Tab-separated table of C-alpha atoms in Angstrom:
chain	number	residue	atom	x	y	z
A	8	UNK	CA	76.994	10.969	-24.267
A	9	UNK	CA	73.946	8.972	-23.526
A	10	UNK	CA	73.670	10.933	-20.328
A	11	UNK	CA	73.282	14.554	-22.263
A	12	UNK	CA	70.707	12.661	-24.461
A	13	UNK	CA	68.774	11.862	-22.067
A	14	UNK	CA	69.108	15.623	-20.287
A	15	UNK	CA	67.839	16.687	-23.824
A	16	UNK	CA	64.854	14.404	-23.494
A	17	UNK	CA	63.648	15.731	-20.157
A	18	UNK	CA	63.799	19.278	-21.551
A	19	UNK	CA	61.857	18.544	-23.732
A	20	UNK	CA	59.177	16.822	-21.835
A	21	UNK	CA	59.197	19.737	-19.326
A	22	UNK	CA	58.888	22.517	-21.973
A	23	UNK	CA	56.076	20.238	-23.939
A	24	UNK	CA	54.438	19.327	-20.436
A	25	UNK	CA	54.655	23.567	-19.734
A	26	UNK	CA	52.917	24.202	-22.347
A	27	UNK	CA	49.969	22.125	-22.388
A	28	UNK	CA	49.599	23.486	-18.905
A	29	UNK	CA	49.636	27.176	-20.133
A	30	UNK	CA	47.366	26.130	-23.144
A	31	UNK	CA	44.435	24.127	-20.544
A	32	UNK	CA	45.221	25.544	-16.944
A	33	UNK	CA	41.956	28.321	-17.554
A	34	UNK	CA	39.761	25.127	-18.444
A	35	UNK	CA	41.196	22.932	-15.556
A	36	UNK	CA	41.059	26.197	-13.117
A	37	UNK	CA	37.138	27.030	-14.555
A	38	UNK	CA	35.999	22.907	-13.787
A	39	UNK	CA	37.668	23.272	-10.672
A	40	UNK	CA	35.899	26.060	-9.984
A	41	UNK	CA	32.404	24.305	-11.484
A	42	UNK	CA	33.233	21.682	-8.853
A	43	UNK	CA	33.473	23.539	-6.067
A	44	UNK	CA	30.264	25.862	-7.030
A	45	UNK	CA	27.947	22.513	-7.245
A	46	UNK	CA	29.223	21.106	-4.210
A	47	UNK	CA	28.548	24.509	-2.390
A	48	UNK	CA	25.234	24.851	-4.156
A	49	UNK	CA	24.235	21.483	-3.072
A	50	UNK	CA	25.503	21.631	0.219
A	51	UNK	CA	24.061	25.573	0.971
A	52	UNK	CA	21.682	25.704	-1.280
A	53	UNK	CA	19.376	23.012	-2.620
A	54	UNK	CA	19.687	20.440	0.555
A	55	UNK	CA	18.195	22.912	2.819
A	56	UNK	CA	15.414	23.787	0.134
A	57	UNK	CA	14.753	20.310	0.207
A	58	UNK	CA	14.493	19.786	3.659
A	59	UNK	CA	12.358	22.552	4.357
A	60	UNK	CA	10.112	21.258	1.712
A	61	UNK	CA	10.019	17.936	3.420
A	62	UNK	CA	8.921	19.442	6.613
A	63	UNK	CA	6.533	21.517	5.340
A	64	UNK	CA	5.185	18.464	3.332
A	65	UNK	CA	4.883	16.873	6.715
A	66	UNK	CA	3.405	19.846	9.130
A	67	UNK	CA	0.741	20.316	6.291
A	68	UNK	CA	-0.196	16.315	5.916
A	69	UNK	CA	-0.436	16.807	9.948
A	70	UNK	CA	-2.702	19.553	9.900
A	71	UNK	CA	-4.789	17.934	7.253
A	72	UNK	CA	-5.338	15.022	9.404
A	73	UNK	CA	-5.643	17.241	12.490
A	74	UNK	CA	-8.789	18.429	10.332
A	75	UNK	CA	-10.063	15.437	9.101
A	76	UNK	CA	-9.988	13.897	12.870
A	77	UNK	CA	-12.457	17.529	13.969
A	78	UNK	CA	-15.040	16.284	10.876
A	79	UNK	CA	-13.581	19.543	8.986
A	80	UNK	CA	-14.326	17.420	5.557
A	81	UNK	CA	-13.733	20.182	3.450
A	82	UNK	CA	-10.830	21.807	4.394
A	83	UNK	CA	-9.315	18.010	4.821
A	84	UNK	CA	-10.188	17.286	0.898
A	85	UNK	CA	-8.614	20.698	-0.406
A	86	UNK	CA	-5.660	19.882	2.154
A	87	UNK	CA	-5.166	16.431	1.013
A	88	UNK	CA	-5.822	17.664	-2.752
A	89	UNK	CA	-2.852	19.382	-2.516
A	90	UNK	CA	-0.129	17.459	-1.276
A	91	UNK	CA	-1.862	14.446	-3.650
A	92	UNK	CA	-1.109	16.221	-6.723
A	93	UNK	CA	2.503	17.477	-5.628
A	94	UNK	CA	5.798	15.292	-6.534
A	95	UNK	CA	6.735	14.504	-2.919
A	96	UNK	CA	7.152	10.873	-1.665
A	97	UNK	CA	4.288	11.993	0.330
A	98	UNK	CA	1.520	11.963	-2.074
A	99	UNK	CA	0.415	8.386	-2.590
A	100	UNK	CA	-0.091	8.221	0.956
A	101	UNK	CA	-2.317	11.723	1.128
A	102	UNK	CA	-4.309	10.447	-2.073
A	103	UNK	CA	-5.355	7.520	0.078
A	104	UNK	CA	-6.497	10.259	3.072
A	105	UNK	CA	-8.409	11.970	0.346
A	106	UNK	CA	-10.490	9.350	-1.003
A	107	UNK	CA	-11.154	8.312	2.569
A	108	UNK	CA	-12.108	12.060	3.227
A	109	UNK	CA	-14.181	12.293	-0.220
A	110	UNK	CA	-16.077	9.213	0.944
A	111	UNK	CA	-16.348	9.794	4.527
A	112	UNK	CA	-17.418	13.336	4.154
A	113	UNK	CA	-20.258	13.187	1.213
A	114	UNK	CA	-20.176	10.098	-0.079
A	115	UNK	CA	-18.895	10.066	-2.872
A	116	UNK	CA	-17.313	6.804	-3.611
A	117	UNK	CA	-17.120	7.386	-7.159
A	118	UNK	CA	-14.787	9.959	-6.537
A	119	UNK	CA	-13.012	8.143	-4.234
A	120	UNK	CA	-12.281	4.827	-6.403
A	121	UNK	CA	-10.719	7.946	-9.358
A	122	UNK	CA	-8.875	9.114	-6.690
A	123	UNK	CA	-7.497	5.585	-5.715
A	124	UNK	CA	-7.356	4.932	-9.311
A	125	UNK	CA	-5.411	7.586	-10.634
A	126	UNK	CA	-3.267	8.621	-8.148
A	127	UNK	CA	-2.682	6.653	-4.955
A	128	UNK	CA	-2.400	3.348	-6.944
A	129	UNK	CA	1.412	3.709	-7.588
A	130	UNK	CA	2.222	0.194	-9.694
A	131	UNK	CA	4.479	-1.652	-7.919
A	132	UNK	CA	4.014	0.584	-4.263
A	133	UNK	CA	3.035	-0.616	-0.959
A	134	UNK	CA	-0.184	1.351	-2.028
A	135	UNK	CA	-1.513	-0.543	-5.154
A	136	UNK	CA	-2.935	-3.403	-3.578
A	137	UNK	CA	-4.556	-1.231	-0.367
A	138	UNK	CA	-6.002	0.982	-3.341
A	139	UNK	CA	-7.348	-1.577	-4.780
A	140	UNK	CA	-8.891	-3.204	-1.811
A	141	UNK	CA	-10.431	0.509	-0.840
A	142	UNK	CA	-11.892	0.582	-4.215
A	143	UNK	CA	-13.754	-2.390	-3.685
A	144	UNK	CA	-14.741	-1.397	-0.752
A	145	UNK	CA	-16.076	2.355	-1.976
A	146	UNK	CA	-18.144	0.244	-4.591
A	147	UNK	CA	-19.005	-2.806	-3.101
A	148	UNK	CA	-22.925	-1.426	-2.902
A	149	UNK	CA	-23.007	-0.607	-6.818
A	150	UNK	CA	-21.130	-3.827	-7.580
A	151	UNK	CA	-22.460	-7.324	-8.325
A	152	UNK	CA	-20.212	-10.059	-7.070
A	153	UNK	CA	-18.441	-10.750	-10.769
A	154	UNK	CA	-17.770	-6.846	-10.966
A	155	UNK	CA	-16.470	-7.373	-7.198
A	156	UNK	CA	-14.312	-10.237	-7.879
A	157	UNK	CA	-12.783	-8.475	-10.843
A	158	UNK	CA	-11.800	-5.575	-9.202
A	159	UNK	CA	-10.530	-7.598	-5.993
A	160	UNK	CA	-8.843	-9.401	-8.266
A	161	UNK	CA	-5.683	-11.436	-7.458
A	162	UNK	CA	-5.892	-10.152	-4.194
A	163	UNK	CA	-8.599	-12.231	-3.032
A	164	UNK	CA	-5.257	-15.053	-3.447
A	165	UNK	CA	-3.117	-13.604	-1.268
A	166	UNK	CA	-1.754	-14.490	1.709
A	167	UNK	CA	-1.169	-11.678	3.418
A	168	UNK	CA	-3.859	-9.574	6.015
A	169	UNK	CA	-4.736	-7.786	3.093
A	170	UNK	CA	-5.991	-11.174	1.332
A	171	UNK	CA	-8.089	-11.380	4.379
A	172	UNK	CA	-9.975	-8.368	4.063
A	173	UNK	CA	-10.531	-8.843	0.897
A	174	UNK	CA	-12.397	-12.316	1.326
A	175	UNK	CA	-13.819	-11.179	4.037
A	176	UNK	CA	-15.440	-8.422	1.587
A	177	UNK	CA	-16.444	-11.657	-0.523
A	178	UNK	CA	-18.033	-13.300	2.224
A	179	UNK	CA	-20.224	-10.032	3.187
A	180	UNK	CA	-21.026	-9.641	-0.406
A	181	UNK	CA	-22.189	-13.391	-0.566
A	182	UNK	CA	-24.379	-12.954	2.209
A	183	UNK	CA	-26.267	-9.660	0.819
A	184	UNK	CA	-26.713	-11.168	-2.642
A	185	UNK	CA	-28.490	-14.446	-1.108
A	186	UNK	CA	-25.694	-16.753	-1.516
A	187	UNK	CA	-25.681	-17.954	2.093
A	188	UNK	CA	-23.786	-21.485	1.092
A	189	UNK	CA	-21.124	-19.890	-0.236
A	190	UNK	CA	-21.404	-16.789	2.845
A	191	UNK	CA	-20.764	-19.560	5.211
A	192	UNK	CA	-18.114	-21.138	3.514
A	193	UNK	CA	-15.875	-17.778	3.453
A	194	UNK	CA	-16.939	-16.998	6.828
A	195	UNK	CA	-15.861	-20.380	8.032
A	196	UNK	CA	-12.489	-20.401	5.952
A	197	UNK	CA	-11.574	-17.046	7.918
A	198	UNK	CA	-11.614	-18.363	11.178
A	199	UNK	CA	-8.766	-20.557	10.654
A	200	UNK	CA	-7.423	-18.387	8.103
A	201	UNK	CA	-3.419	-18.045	9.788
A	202	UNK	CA	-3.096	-14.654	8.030
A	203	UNK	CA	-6.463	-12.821	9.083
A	204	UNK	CA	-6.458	-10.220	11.861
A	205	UNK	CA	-7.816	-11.326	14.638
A	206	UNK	CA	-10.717	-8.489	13.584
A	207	UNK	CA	-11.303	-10.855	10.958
A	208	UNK	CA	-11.970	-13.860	12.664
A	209	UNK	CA	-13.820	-12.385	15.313
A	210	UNK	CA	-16.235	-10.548	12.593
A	211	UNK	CA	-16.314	-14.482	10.866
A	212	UNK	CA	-17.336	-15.955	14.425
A	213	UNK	CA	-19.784	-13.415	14.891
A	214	UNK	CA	-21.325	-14.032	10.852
A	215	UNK	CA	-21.746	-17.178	11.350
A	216	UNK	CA	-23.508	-17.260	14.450
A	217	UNK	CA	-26.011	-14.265	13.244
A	218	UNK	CA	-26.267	-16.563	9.118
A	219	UNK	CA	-28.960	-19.105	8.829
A	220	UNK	CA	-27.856	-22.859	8.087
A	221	UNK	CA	-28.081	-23.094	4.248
A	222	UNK	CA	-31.002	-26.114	3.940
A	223	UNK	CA	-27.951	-28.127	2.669
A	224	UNK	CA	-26.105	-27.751	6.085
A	225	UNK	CA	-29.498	-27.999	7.752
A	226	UNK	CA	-30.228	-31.577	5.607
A	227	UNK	CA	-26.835	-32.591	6.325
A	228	UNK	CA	-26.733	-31.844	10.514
A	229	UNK	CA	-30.534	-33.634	10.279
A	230	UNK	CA	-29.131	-36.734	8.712
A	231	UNK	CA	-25.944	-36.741	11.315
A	232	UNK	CA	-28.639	-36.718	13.753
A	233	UNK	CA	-30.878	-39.648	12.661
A	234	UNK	CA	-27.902	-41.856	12.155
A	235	UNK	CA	-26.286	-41.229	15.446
A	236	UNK	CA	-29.906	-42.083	17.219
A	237	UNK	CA	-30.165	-45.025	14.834
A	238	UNK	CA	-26.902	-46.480	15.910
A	239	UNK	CA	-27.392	-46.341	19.985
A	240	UNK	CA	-27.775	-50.027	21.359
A	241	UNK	CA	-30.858	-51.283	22.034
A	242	UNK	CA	-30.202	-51.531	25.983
A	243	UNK	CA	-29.680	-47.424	25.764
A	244	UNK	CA	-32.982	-46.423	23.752
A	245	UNK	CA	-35.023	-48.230	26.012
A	246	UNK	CA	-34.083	-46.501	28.740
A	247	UNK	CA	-34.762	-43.465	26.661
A	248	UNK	CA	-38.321	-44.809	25.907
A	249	UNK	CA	-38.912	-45.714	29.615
A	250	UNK	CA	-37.006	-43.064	31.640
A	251	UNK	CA	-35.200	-45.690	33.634
């Protein structure tokens, strides 16, 4: 008996499991079919969109340069304008071409720092803190050394090549406001400075041979001097005094 039972029990799972499948088999073929349709569409469709907008991105970021290397300013800046303001990954890096072509081809640093400012300084990006050390260096000639330091910033602290231009910039702007101590003191920091390109140091070297003793160095070197005479023996500064 148990055995027709349980005969009974799998007809009735078969007819109840039929008829769901009747009832949903147009939804399960349609998602199926939804499925297969994105995949295709992806695969056909929108990847090969997207790659031809890549290169296209990149052939007309290399003719923009390829113009900006021949001097051709302002085809460069409507070139660069373009791909700045598009959603590519490209466009930090052409906002930083076009505020270098903005500045380089009519000076216009103010336009420059906005375009640093609004666009290539991504938060967080490899970009932010070379924006910000461009901008400083667009306005360093309309800046006084507070304004300076507060747009260097933090970046003045670090530790990185970056960090070096940056005090570097400090150093320069020491030196053209009068501050020659201070000038010196930068300048001198950078040649040991583990982190700055060797540009760096060699620009430091160079500073410091072409900067003027601050009368505080000069005082100081005078003293070193006098006390290094006064302490010869007696036997050596008389054979100073007599040539013998």
């Amino acid at each position: 008996m148990s055995d027709i039972f349980d005969e009974v029990e799998e007809s009735l799972r078969q007819d109840k499991m039929e008829g769901l499948w009747k009832r949903y088999r147009p939804f399960i073929y349609g998602a199926a079919a939804l499925l297969v349709g994105a995949v295709a569409l992806n695969e056909f469709v929108l990847r090969p969109q997207a790659e031809q907008a890549r290169a296209e991105r990149a052939l007309a970021f290399e003719n923009a340069l390829t113009l900006l290397e021949e001097d051709n300013y302002t085809e460069a800046e409507a070139a660069f304008r373009e791909l700045a303001e598009g959603n590519g990954k490209i466009a930090p890096l052409a906002a930083q071409y076009l505020a270098q072509t903005q500045y380089e081809g009519g000076g216009d640093s103010n336009g420059a720092t906005r375009t640093l400012s609004s666009v290539a300084a991504v938060e967080g990006s490899p970009f932010e803190r070379l924006s910000i050390l461009k901008t400083a260096y667009y306005s360093v000639d309309t800046q006084s050394m507070s304004d300076l330091e507060a747009t260097l910033g933090s970046l003045v602290e670090d530790e990185g090549p970056l960090g070096a231009l940056a005090r570097e910039l400090i150093a320069a702007k020491a030196f053209e406001t009068g501050d020659i101590a201070r000038a010196r003191t930068e300048f001198n920091r950078l040649r040991f400075d583990a982190a700055a390109p060797e540009g760096v140091k060699r620009r430091a070297e160079i500073a410091l041979a072409a900067i003027p003793a601050a009368p505080a160095e000069e005082a100081a070197a005078s003293d070193t001097e006098t006390s290094v005479e006064g302490d010869l023996p007696a036997e050596t500064a008389e054979i100073e005094e007599t040539g013998q």
